[in-house]
CSV table of C-alpha atoms in Angstrom, one decimal:
chain,number,residue,atom,x,y,z
A,214,MET,CA,59.7,97.4,100.9
A,215,THR,CA,62.4,100.4,101.5
A,216,ALA,CA,59.8,103.5,102.8
A,217,ALA,CA,60.7,105.2,99.0
A,218,GLN,CA,58.6,102.3,97.6
A,219,ALA,CA,56.2,102.3,100.4
A,220,GLN,CA,55.5,105.6,99.7
A,221,GLY,CA,54.8,105.0,95.8
A,222,ALA,CA,57.9,106.7,94.4
A,223,ILE,CA,58.2,106.8,91.0
A,224,GLU,CA,61.5,104.9,89.1
A,225,PRO,CA,63.5,106.3,86.2
A,226,PHE,CA,62.8,102.8,83.9
A,227,ASP,CA,61.1,99.6,83.1
A,228,ALA,CA,62.9,96.4,83.4
A,229,ILE,CA,61.1,95.0,80.5
A,230,ASP,CA,63.0,98.4,78.6
A,231,VAL,CA,65.8,97.3,79.4
A,232,ILE,CA,65.5,93.0,79.0
A,233,ARG,CA,63.9,94.7,75.5
A,234,ALA,CA,67.0,96.5,74.7
A,235,LYS,CA,69.4,93.5,75.4
A,236,ARG,CA,67.5,91.1,73.4
A,237,ASP,CA,67.2,92.7,70.5
A,238,GLY,CA,71.6,92.9,70.9
A,239,GLY,CA,71.2,96.9,71.5
A,240,ALA,CA,74.1,98.9,74.2
A,241,VAL,CA,72.0,99.3,77.4
A,242,PRO,CA,72.2,103.1,78.5
A,243,GLU,CA,75.1,103.3,81.6
A,244,ALA,CA,72.0,105.0,83.7
A,245,ALA,CA,69.7,102.5,83.0
A,246,LEU,CA,71.8,99.4,83.2
A,247,ARG,CA,73.3,101.1,86.9
A,248,TRP,CA,69.4,101.6,88.2
A,249,MET,CA,68.9,97.6,87.4
A,250,VAL,CA,70.7,96.3,89.7
A,251,ASP,CA,70.6,98.3,92.0
A,252,ALA,CA,66.3,97.6,91.7
A,253,TYR,CA,67.2,94.7,91.7
A,254,THR,CA,69.8,94.0,94.2
A,255,ARG,CA,67.1,95.9,96.6
A,256,GLY,CA,63.6,93.8,95.2
A,257,TYR,CA,62.2,96.3,92.7
A,258,VAL,CA,63.6,93.9,89.7
A,259,SER,CA,62.5,90.6,90.3
A,260,ASP,CA,64.6,87.1,89.4
A,261,ALA,CA,61.6,86.3,87.1
A,262,GLN,CA,63.0,89.9,84.7
A,263,MET,CA,66.7,89.7,86.3
A,264,ALA,CA,66.7,85.9,84.5
A,265,SER,CA,65.7,86.8,81.2
A,266,PHE,CA,67.9,89.9,81.5
A,267,ALA,CA,70.7,87.7,82.0
A,268,MET,CA,69.7,85.6,79.4
A,269,ALA,CA,69.9,88.4,77.1
A,270,ILE,CA,73.2,88.9,77.3
A,271,PHE,CA,74.0,85.6,77.2
A,272,GLN,CA,72.6,85.7,74.0
A,273,ARG,CA,74.3,89.0,72.6
A,274,GLY,CA,76.7,90.0,74.5
A,275,MET,CA,78.0,93.0,75.9
A,276,GLU,CA,80.2,95.4,74.6
A,277,ARG,CA,82.9,97.2,76.9
A,278,ASP,CA,81.6,99.7,78.8
A,279,GLU,CA,79.0,97.9,80.1
A,280,ILE,CA,80.9,95.4,81.3
A,281,ARG,CA,82.4,98.1,83.2
A,282,VAL,CA,79.5,99.8,84.2
A,283,LEU,CA,77.8,96.3,84.9
A,284,THR,CA,80.8,95.1,87.1
A,285,ASP,CA,80.5,99.6,88.9
A,286,ALA,CA,77.0,99.6,90.1
A,287,MET,CA,77.8,95.2,91.1
A,288,ILE,CA,80.4,97.1,93.5
A,289,ALA,CA,78.4,100.0,94.6
A,290,SER,CA,75.4,97.7,95.3
A,291,GLY,CA,78.2,97.1,98.9
A,292,GLU,CA,81.2,98.2,100.9
A,293,ARG,CA,84.5,99.3,99.1
A,294,MET,CA,87.7,98.2,101.2
A,295,SER,CA,90.8,100.3,101.0
A,296,PHE,CA,93.9,99.3,102.4
A,297,ALA,CA,95.8,102.4,101.8
A,298,SER,CA,96.5,103.3,105.6
A,299,LEU,CA,98.6,99.8,105.7
A,300,GLY,CA,101.5,101.5,104.1
A,301,LYS,CA,102.8,98.6,101.8
A,302,ARG,CA,101.8,97.8,98.1
A,303,THR,CA,98.9,94.8,98.2
A,304,VAL,CA,98.4,92.3,95.2
A,305,ASP,CA,95.8,89.0,94.7
A,306,LYS,CA,95.5,86.0,92.8
A,307,HIS,CA,91.9,85.2,91.6
A,308,SER,CA,92.4,81.1,89.7
A,309,THR,CA,88.9,80.2,87.9
A,310,GLY,CA,89.2,76.7,89.4
A,311,GLY,CA,89.6,73.0,88.8
A,312,VAL,CA,91.0,70.2,89.9
A,313,GLY,CA,94.1,70.1,91.9
A,314,ASP,CA,94.2,73.5,92.4
A,315,LYS,CA,95.6,73.8,95.8
A,316,ILE,CA,98.2,76.8,95.1
A,317,THR,CA,97.2,79.6,96.8
A,318,LEU,CA,98.0,77.8,100.1
A,319,PRO,CA,101.4,78.7,99.0
A,320,LEU,CA,101.6,81.5,97.3
A,321,ALA,CA,99.7,83.4,100.2
A,322,PRO,CA,102.7,83.2,101.9
A,323,LEU,CA,105.3,83.2,99.1
A,324,VAL,CA,104.1,86.7,98.6
A,325,ALA,CA,104.1,87.9,101.4
A,326,SER,CA,107.4,87.3,102.4
A,327,PHE,CA,109.3,89.9,100.2
A,328,GLY,CA,107.1,92.1,102.3
A,329,VAL,CA,103.9,92.3,99.9
A,330,ALA,CA,100.6,92.5,101.7
A,331,VAL,CA,98.4,89.4,100.7
A,332,PRO,CA,94.8,90.1,100.8
A,333,GLN,CA,93.4,86.4,99.5
A,334,LEU,CA,89.0,86.2,99.8
A,335,SER,CA,88.4,83.7,98.9
A,336,GLY,CA,86.0,80.7,98.9
A,337,ARG,CA,84.3,77.0,99.1
A,338,GLY,CA,84.1,74.4,96.9
A,339,LEU,CA,81.4,73.8,95.3
A,340,GLY,CA,81.3,70.6,91.8
A,341,HIS,CA,84.6,68.6,91.5
A,342,THR,CA,86.4,72.9,91.6
A,343,GLY,CA,88.0,72.4,95.1
A,344,GLY,CA,87.2,75.3,97.7
A,345,THR,CA,90.9,77.1,99.8
A,346,LEU,CA,88.8,77.8,102.6
A,347,ASP,CA,87.4,73.8,102.8
A,348,LYS,CA,90.8,72.6,102.1
A,349,LEU,CA,92.8,75.1,105.1
A,350,GLU,CA,89.5,73.8,107.7
A,351,SER,CA,91.5,71.3,108.3
A,352,ILE,CA,94.3,72.6,109.6
A,353,PRO,CA,92.8,71.9,113.0
A,354,GLY,CA,91.7,75.1,114.7
A,355,TRP,CA,92.2,77.4,111.6
A,356,ARG,CA,89.0,79.8,111.2
A,357,ALA,CA,88.5,81.5,107.9
A,358,ALA,CA,85.8,84.3,109.6
A,359,LEU,CA,88.0,87.8,110.1
A,360,SER,CA,86.7,91.3,111.4
A,361,ASN,CA,88.4,93.9,108.3
A,362,GLU,CA,90.5,94.9,111.6
A,363,GLU,CA,91.9,91.2,111.9
A,364,MET,CA,92.3,91.1,108.4
A,365,PHE,CA,93.7,94.8,108.2
A,366,ALA,CA,95.8,93.9,111.3
A,367,GLN,CA,97.1,90.6,110.0
A,368,MET,CA,98.6,92.1,106.8
A,369,GLN,CA,99.9,95.3,108.4
A,370,GLY,CA,102.2,93.4,110.6
A,371,ASP,CA,105.2,90.5,110.5
A,372,VAL,CA,102.5,88.0,109.0
A,373,GLY,CA,101.4,90.3,105.7
A,374,ALA,CA,99.3,87.8,104.2
A,375,VAL,CA,95.8,86.3,105.0
A,376,ILE,CA,93.4,84.0,103.5
A,377,CYS,CA,89.8,84.3,104.7
A,378,ALA,CA,86.4,84.5,103.8
A,379,ALA,CA,85.2,87.4,102.0
A,380,GLY,CA,82.4,89.5,104.4
A,381,SER,CA,78.6,89.6,103.3
A,382,GLY,CA,79.4,93.8,102.5
A,383,LEU,CA,81.0,93.7,99.0
A,384,ALA,CA,78.9,93.5,95.7
A,385,PRO,CA,75.4,92.0,97.2
A,386,ALA,CA,74.3,92.2,93.9
A,387,ASP,CA,76.7,89.8,92.3
A,388,LYS,CA,75.5,87.3,95.0
A,389,LYS,CA,72.2,87.9,94.3
A,390,LEU,CA,73.0,87.4,90.5
A,391,TYR,CA,75.3,84.8,91.1
A,392,ALA,CA,72.3,82.3,92.6
A,393,LEU,CA,70.4,83.5,90.0
A,394,ARG,CA,72.8,82.3,87.0
A,395,ASP,CA,72.9,79.3,88.4
A,396,VAL,CA,69.5,78.5,88.0
A,397,THR,CA,68.5,79.8,84.9
A,398,GLY,CA,71.3,78.3,82.5
A,399,THR,CA,73.0,81.7,82.6
A,400,VAL,CA,76.5,81.1,84.3
A,401,GLU,CA,78.7,81.4,81.2
A,402,ALA,CA,77.9,83.8,79.6
A,403,ILE,CA,81.5,86.1,79.5
A,404,PRO,CA,79.9,89.1,80.5
A,405,LEU,CA,78.2,88.0,83.4
A,406,ILE,CA,81.6,85.4,85.3
A,407,ALA,CA,84.0,89.0,84.2
A,408,SER,CA,81.7,91.1,86.1
A,409,SER,CA,81.5,88.6,88.9
A,410,ILE,CA,84.2,87.7,89.3
A,411,MET,CA,86.5,92.0,88.9
A,412,SER,CA,83.2,93.3,90.8
A,413,LYS,CA,85.0,91.0,94.2
A,414,LYS,CA,88.4,92.0,94.1
A,415,ILE,CA,88.3,95.7,93.1
A,416,ALA,CA,85.8,96.4,96.0
A,417,GLU,CA,87.8,94.3,98.2
A,418,GLY,CA,90.8,97.0,97.0
A,419,THR,CA,93.7,95.7,96.5
A,420,ASP,CA,96.2,98.0,94.4
A,421,ALA,CA,97.2,94.4,92.0
A,422,LEU,CA,95.4,92.4,90.2
A,423,VAL,CA,97.0,88.5,88.8
A,424,LEU,CA,94.6,86.5,87.3
A,425,ASP,CA,95.2,82.2,86.8
A,426,VAL,CA,92.5,81.7,84.0
A,427,LYS,CA,92.2,77.9,83.0
A,428,PHE,CA,91.2,76.1,80.1
A,429,GLY,CA,91.2,72.5,79.6
A,430,SER,CA,88.5,68.8,80.6
A,431,GLY,CA,88.6,70.2,84.5
A,432,ALA,CA,89.1,74.9,83.9
A,433,PHE,CA,85.1,76.5,83.7
A,434,MET,CA,86.0,77.2,80.2
A,435,GLN,CA,87.6,74.7,78.9
A,436,ASP,CA,87.7,75.9,75.6
A,437,ILE,CA,91.5,77.7,74.5
A,438,ASP,CA,89.8,80.5,72.8
A,439,ARG,CA,86.5,81.5,75.5
A,440,ALA,CA,89.3,81.0,79.0
A,441,ARG,CA,91.7,83.8,76.3
A,442,GLU,CA,88.3,85.9,75.5
A,443,LEU,CA,86.9,86.2,79.7
A,444,ALA,CA,91.1,86.6,80.3
A,445,ARG,CA,91.3,90.0,78.5
A,446,THR,CA,88.1,90.9,79.8
A,447,MET,CA,88.7,90.5,83.0
A,448,VAL,CA,92.0,92.6,82.5
A,449,ALA,CA,90.7,94.8,81.0
A,450,LEU,CA,87.7,95.2,84.1
A,451,GLY,CA,90.3,96.3,86.2
A,452,THR,CA,92.7,98.1,84.2
A,453,ASP,CA,90.0,100.8,84.1
A,454,SER,CA,89.4,100.3,87.8
A,455,GLY,CA,92.8,101.9,88.6
A,456,VAL,CA,93.8,97.9,89.5
A,457,ALA,CA,96.7,96.7,88.0
A,458,THR,CA,96.0,93.9,86.3
A,459,THR,CA,97.5,90.8,84.7
A,460,ALA,CA,96.5,87.4,83.7
A,461,LEU,CA,97.8,83.5,82.4
A,462,LEU,CA,95.9,81.0,80.8
A,463,THR,CA,97.5,77.9,82.3
A,464,ASP,CA,96.9,74.2,81.2
A,465,MET,CA,94.0,72.2,82.8
A,466,ASN,CA,93.3,68.5,81.2
A,467,VAL,CA,95.2,66.5,83.6
A,468,PRO,CA,94.5,67.4,88.3
A,469,LEU,CA,97.5,69.3,89.9
A,470,GLY,CA,99.7,68.2,91.4
A,471,LEU,CA,98.9,64.3,92.4
A,472,ALA,CA,96.3,65.7,95.7
A,473,ILE,CA,92.9,66.3,94.3
A,474,GLY,CA,91.0,66.9,98.6
A,475,ASN,CA,91.3,69.0,101.4
A,476,ALA,CA,93.6,67.6,103.7
A,477,ASN,CA,96.0,66.1,101.6
A,478,GLU,CA,96.0,69.0,99.0
A,479,VAL,CA,96.9,70.6,102.3
A,480,ARG,CA,100.0,68.7,102.6
A,481,GLU,CA,100.9,68.8,98.9
A,482,SER,CA,101.0,72.6,99.3
A,483,VAL,CA,103.7,71.9,102.7
A,484,GLU,CA,105.8,70.2,100.5
A,485,ILE,CA,106.2,72.9,97.9
A,486,LEU,CA,106.5,75.6,101.1
A,487,ALA,CA,109.7,73.0,101.8
A,488,GLY,CA,110.9,73.6,98.1
A,489,GLY,CA,109.9,69.6,97.8
A,490,GLY,CA,106.7,68.6,95.6
A,491,PRO,CA,104.8,67.8,92.6
A,492,SER,CA,106.9,69.8,89.7
A,493,ASP,CA,103.1,70.9,88.2
A,494,VAL,CA,102.5,72.7,91.8
A,495,ARG,CA,105.9,74.3,92.3
A,496,GLU,CA,106.0,75.9,88.6
A,497,LEU,CA,102.9,77.3,88.7
A,498,THR,CA,103.3,78.5,91.8
A,499,ILE,CA,106.7,79.9,91.6
A,500,ALA,CA,105.2,82.1,87.7
A,501,LEU,CA,102.0,83.3,89.8
A,502,ALA,CA,104.7,84.5,92.9
A,503,ARG,CA,106.5,86.0,89.4
A,504,GLU,CA,103.8,88.4,88.8
A,505,MET,CA,102.5,89.2,91.6
A,506,LEU,CA,105.2,91.2,92.9
A,507,ALA,CA,106.5,92.2,89.7
A,508,LEU,CA,103.0,94.1,90.0
A,509,ALA,CA,104.2,95.1,93.5
A,510,GLY,CA,107.9,96.5,92.3
A,511,GLN,CA,109.5,93.9,93.0
A,512,PRO,CA,110.7,92.6,89.1
A,513,ASP,CA,113.7,90.3,90.4
A,514,ALA,CA,112.6,88.7,93.0
A,515,ASP,CA,114.0,84.9,94.0
A,516,VAL,CA,111.1,83.2,94.7
A,517,GLU,CA,112.7,79.7,94.2
A,518,ALA,CA,115.0,81.0,96.9
A,519,ALA,CA,112.4,82.2,99.8
A,520,LEU,CA,110.8,78.3,98.7
A,521,ASP,CA,114.3,76.8,99.7
A,522,ASP,CA,115.7,78.4,102.6
A,523,GLY,CA,112.5,78.6,104.5
A,524,ARG,CA,111.0,82.7,104.2
A,525,ALA,CA,107.8,81.5,102.4
A,526,MET,CA,107.6,78.4,105.4
A,527,ASP,CA,107.9,80.7,108.2
A,528,THR,CA,105.8,82.7,106.6
A,529,TRP,CA,102.9,80.2,106.4
A,530,LYS,CA,103.5,78.8,110.1
A,531,ALA,CA,103.1,82.0,111.3
A,532,MET,CA,99.8,82.3,108.6
A,533,ILE,CA,98.0,79.7,109.9
A,534,ARG,CA,98.7,80.6,114.1
A,535,ALA,CA,97.9,84.5,113.3
A,536,GLN,CA,93.8,82.2,112.7
A,537,ASP,CA,94.2,80.1,114.9
A,538,GLY,CA,95.3,77.5,113.5
A,539,ASP,CA,98.3,74.8,114.0
A,540,PRO,CA,100.3,74.6,111.7
A,541,ASP,CA,102.5,71.4,113.0
A,542,ALA,CA,99.1,69.9,113.8
A,543,ALA,CA,98.2,66.1,112.2
A,544,LEU,CA,96.2,66.0,109.3
A,545,PRO,CA,93.1,63.9,109.5
A,546,THR,CA,93.3,61.6,107.1
A,547,ALA,CA,90.8,58.5,105.9
A,548,ARG,CA,88.8,55.7,107.6
A,549,GLU,CA,88.9,53.8,103.8
A,550,THR,CA,90.6,54.3,101.3
A,551,HIS,CA,91.0,51.8,97.9
A,552,GLN,CA,94.2,51.6,95.5
A,553,VAL,CA,93.7,51.5,91.6
A,554,LEU,CA,96.7,49.5,89.5
A,555,ALA,CA,97.7,49.8,86.5
A,556,PRO,CA,96.3,46.4,84.6
A,557,THR,CA,99.1,46.5,82.2
A,558,ASP,CA,102.9,48.0,81.4
A,559,GLY,CA,104.0,50.7,79.6
A,560,ILE,CA,103.2,55.1,79.7
A,561,VAL,CA,100.4,56.7,81.2
A,562,THR,CA,98.8,59.0,77.9
A,563,ARG,CA,95.5,59.9,79.2
A,564,MET,CA,94.3,61.4,83.1
A,565,ASP,CA,91.6,63.5,82.3
A,566,ALA,CA,90.6,66.3,84.8
A,567,LEU,CA,86.8,66.3,85.3
A,568,PRO,CA,85.9,63.1,85.6
A,569,PHE,CA,88.6,62.7,88.6
A,570,GLY,CA,87.3,66.2,90.1
A,571,VAL,CA,83.6,64.0,90.2
A,572,ALA,CA,85.1,61.2,91.5
A,573,ALA,CA,87.2,63.4,94.6
A,574,TRP,CA,83.4,65.0,94.8
A,575,ARG,CA,81.5,61.8,94.7
A,576,LEU,CA,83.8,60.6,97.4
A,577,GLY,CA,82.7,63.9,100.3
A,578,ALA,CA,85.8,65.5,99.3
A,579,GLY,CA,82.8,68.7,97.8
A,580,ARG,CA,79.6,69.6,97.6
A,581,ALA,CA,76.7,69.3,95.4
A,582,ARG,CA,74.7,72.1,97.6
A,583,ALA,CA,76.0,74.9,98.9
A,584,GLN,CA,75.3,74.0,102.3
A,585,ASP,CA,76.5,70.5,102.6
A,586,PRO,CA,78.9,70.1,105.3
A,587,VAL,CA,83.0,68.5,103.0
A,588,ILE,CA,84.6,65.9,104.3
A,589,PHE,CA,88.0,66.7,104.7
A,590,GLU,CA,89.9,63.7,104.8
A,591,ALA,CA,88.5,62.2,101.9
A,592,GLY,CA,90.1,62.3,98.4
A,593,ILE,CA,92.2,60.9,95.5
A,594,ASP,CA,95.5,61.0,95.6
A,595,LEU,CA,97.1,60.1,92.3
A,596,HIS,CA,101.0,57.6,92.3
A,597,ALA,CA,101.3,58.0,88.2
A,598,LYS,CA,101.2,61.3,86.0
A,599,PRO,CA,100.5,61.0,82.3
A,600,GLY,CA,103.5,60.1,80.8
A,601,ASP,CA,105.0,58.3,82.9
A,602,ARG,CA,105.6,54.6,83.0
A,603,VAL,CA,104.6,51.8,85.5
A,604,VAL,CA,104.4,48.1,85.2
A,605,ALA,CA,101.3,45.5,85.8
A,606,GLY,CA,100.0,46.0,89.3
A,607,GLN,CA,101.5,49.0,90.2
A,608,PRO,CA,99.6,51.9,92.0
A,609,LEU,CA,97.7,54.3,89.9
A,610,PHE,CA,95.7,56.3,92.4
A,611,THR,CA,94.3,56.2,96.0
A,612,LEU,CA,91.1,56.7,96.8
A,613,SER,CA,90.2,58.1,100.5
A,614,ALA,CA,86.5,58.8,102.3
A,615,ALA,CA,84.4,58.0,105.2
A,616,ASP,CA,82.4,55.3,104.2
A,617,ASP,CA,83.8,52.8,101.4
A,618,ALA,CA,80.0,52.9,100.1
A,619,ARG,CA,81.5,55.8,98.3
A,620,PHE,CA,83.8,53.9,96.6
A,621,GLY,CA,80.9,52.3,93.7
A,622,ARG,CA,79.8,56.2,92.3
A,623,ALA,CA,83.7,57.1,92.0
A,624,LEU,CA,84.9,54.5,90.2
A,625,ASP,CA,81.5,54.9,87.5
A,626,ALA,CA,82.6,59.0,87.5
A,627,LEU,CA,87.0,57.0,86.9
A,628,GLU,CA,85.8,54.8,84.0
A,629,GLY,CA,87.5,55.9,81.2
A,630,SER,CA,89.0,59.2,81.9
A,631,TRP,CA,93.1,57.9,81.6
A,632,ALA,CA,95.2,55.1,79.8
A,633,ILE,CA,97.5,53.3,79.5
A,634,GLY,CA,100.3,53.7,75.9
A,635,ASP,CA,103.5,52.5,74.8
A,636,GLU,CA,104.3,56.2,73.1
A,637,ALA,CA,104.2,59.5,75.5
A,638,PRO,CA,102.0,62.0,75.1
A,639,VAL,CA,102.7,65.8,74.1
A,640,THR,CA,102.0,67.7,76.2
A,641,GLY,CA,102.3,71.9,76.2
A,642,PRO,CA,103.7,73.9,79.5
A,643,ILE,CA,101.2,74.9,82.3
A,644,VAL,CA,101.3,78.1,81.3
A,645,ARG,CA,100.4,79.3,77.7
A,646,GLU,CA,100.1,82.5,77.7
A,647,ARG,CA,100.2,85.6,79.2
A,648,ILE,CA,97.9,88.4,79.0
A,649,THR,CA,97.2,92.2,79.8
A,650,ALA,CA,96.0,95.6,78.9
């Protein structure tokens, strides 16, 4: 309880009036909306009242200006960083998450190799979507927790890129509301998703931001129209806040790359940085790098050359060493593996992303609860993807775990998730649309 509350200070609004306004389909006045966020952050508005308000938003939606005010109020609940003293442009990327999405790992050093600062404040995995920090923590010695001073020094120096955990001071209102949404059936509300993501990114202080908004079976927003609406909402929020923001709509119907997990995704990222790796991972890394560098004033940067000539790899190694990791150390490998073989000759016609993400999670690569540990060596390695021809007995994918007791439930999750047929599936480009202000 604050000192003002202890003295019986009079609040300027009533939560029930704010809830009713949105419940009845009206727009909440700016002052009342700002108060609602502040009062919830300091504990005056209860979880039950904010849950009712979140459900009203879920059912009634919000106007663009309401979402802007909500986002700004969440930013104002904590600190706001500034990178103006760095003396160079800063550009960040945010992905809405998917299966096998390790793009941040090669992307950050690739963009930084062009002299741009990349402040990548990342998170951990929960459920079927992997977390960037979990992947990097499979590298011996690497640490996610950095002070603001360490972040600035790393970006200002020769490294240029930092991937680390966000501090608790950024948008604490969002942290509190996010936990509430997770248990009240309001996670999917676009105004709440957009304000959650963008409050942290704007508070971070980056000059520019590229959003990788995914759709498909392994994405948070499976429907492309809903993903498009989310992308447009976030681009508008960034633009309204003075952050140059664009978005790419990208396909997550099939796992990205061949590795799903933590340590194995680091290996695949290093392959990309060495100029190789799966074509879809390389394609998306290059597309996002071009977008980021264009916003940083380098629209003609030759990103393919930086991957192929070793510049991006050099920056990767420097970035890992700067955070006490050993980029040349052996990564964890699993004690137990289980191969799934092709039952017949043919062409892989389907490989749904979501069941593969769930299976990797059940193998130990992800968490059911935020406090759960991850098993770095657990995961799935694909040996074929849709469009590839296989013969009977050929390995389709390999499950890895620390304990073979985990294979049963993982295989249950994969039941019916893939198919082999006679005709190659029709596939589109991984990047479907570009969205600007």
